[in-house]
XYZ file of C-alpha atoms in Angstrom:
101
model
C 0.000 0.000 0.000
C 2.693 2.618 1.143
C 4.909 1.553 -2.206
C 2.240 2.219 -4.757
C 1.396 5.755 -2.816
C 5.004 6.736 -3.017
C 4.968 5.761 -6.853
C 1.866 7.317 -7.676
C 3.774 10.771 -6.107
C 7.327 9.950 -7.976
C 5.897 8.835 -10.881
C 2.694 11.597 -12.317
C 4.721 14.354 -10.495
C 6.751 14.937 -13.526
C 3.822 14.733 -16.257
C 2.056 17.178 -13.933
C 4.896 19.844 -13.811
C 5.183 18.922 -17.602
C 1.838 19.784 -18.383
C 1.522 22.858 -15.625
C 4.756 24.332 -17.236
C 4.114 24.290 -20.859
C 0.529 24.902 -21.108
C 0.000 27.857 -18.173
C 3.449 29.158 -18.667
C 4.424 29.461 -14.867
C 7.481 30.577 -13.615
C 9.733 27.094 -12.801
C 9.291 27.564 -8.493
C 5.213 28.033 -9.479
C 5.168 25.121 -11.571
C 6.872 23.175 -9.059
C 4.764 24.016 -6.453
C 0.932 23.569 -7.550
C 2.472 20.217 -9.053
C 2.409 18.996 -5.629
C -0.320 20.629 -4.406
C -1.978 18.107 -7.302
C -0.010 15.018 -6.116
C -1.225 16.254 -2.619
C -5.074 17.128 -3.613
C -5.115 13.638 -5.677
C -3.771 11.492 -2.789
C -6.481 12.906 -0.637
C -9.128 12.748 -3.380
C -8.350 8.771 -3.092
C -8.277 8.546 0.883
C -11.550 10.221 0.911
C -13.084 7.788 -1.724
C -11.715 4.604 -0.123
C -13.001 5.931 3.415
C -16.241 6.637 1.682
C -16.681 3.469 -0.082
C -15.885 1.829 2.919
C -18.272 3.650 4.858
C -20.777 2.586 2.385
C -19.962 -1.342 1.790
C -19.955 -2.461 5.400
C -19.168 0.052 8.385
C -18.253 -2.668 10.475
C -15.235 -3.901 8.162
C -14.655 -0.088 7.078
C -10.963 -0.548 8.992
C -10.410 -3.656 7.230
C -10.987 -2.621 3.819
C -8.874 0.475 3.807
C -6.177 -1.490 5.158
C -5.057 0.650 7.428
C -3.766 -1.719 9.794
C -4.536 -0.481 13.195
C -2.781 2.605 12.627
C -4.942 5.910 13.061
C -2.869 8.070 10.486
C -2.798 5.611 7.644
C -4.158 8.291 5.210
C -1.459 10.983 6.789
C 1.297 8.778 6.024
C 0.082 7.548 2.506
C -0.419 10.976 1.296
C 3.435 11.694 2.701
C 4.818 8.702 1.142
C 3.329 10.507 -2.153
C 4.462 14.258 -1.282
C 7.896 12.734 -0.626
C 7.892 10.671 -3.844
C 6.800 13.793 -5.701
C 9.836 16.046 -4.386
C 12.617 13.070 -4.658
C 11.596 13.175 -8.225
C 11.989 16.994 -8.697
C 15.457 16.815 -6.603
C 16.896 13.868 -9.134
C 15.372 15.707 -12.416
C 16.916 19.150 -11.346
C 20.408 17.009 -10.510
C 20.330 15.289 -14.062
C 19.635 18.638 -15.097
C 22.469 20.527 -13.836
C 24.725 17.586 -14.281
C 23.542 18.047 -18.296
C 24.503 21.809 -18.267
């Protein structure tokens, strides 16, 4: 669970900068920015549907179904895992990148 939350975050950063840079033409730190504000906002959007779906299957195994394993800030750490996969991504581009000048 926290392995595919840390990929979704390193790998549709990228494409999301990508897309944020060349279509609104945002400064680079902008860009940057509001592309993980949309990793962020899409790793909640999922908690929130998983929560809700589980709310709506079977309350009683709502815990069981989101897999949260006991642990209160499941959802916290998942969408962490994803912010940090986000920003390790932007660190290594910007490295490859200066390496390249």
């Amino acid at each position: 669970d926290r392995l595919v939350h840390f990929s979704f975050g390193a790998l549709v950063s990228f494409p999301v900068w990508e897309l944020l840079a060349r279509k609104t033409g945002l400064r680079p730190g902008w860009s940057h920015g509001l592309a993980l504000c949309v990793i962020l906002a899409g790793s909640g959007l999922y908690e929130l549907l998983e929560a809700a779906v589980a709310m709506l299957v079977d309350p009683g195994l709502g815990a069981a179904y989101t897999g949260t394993q006991g642990d209160e800030w499941d959802s916290q750490k998942d969408m962490a895992l994803a912010l940090a996969g986000a920003v390790i991504t932007f660190v290594v581009v910007a490295g490859f990148r200066r390496n390249a000048r």
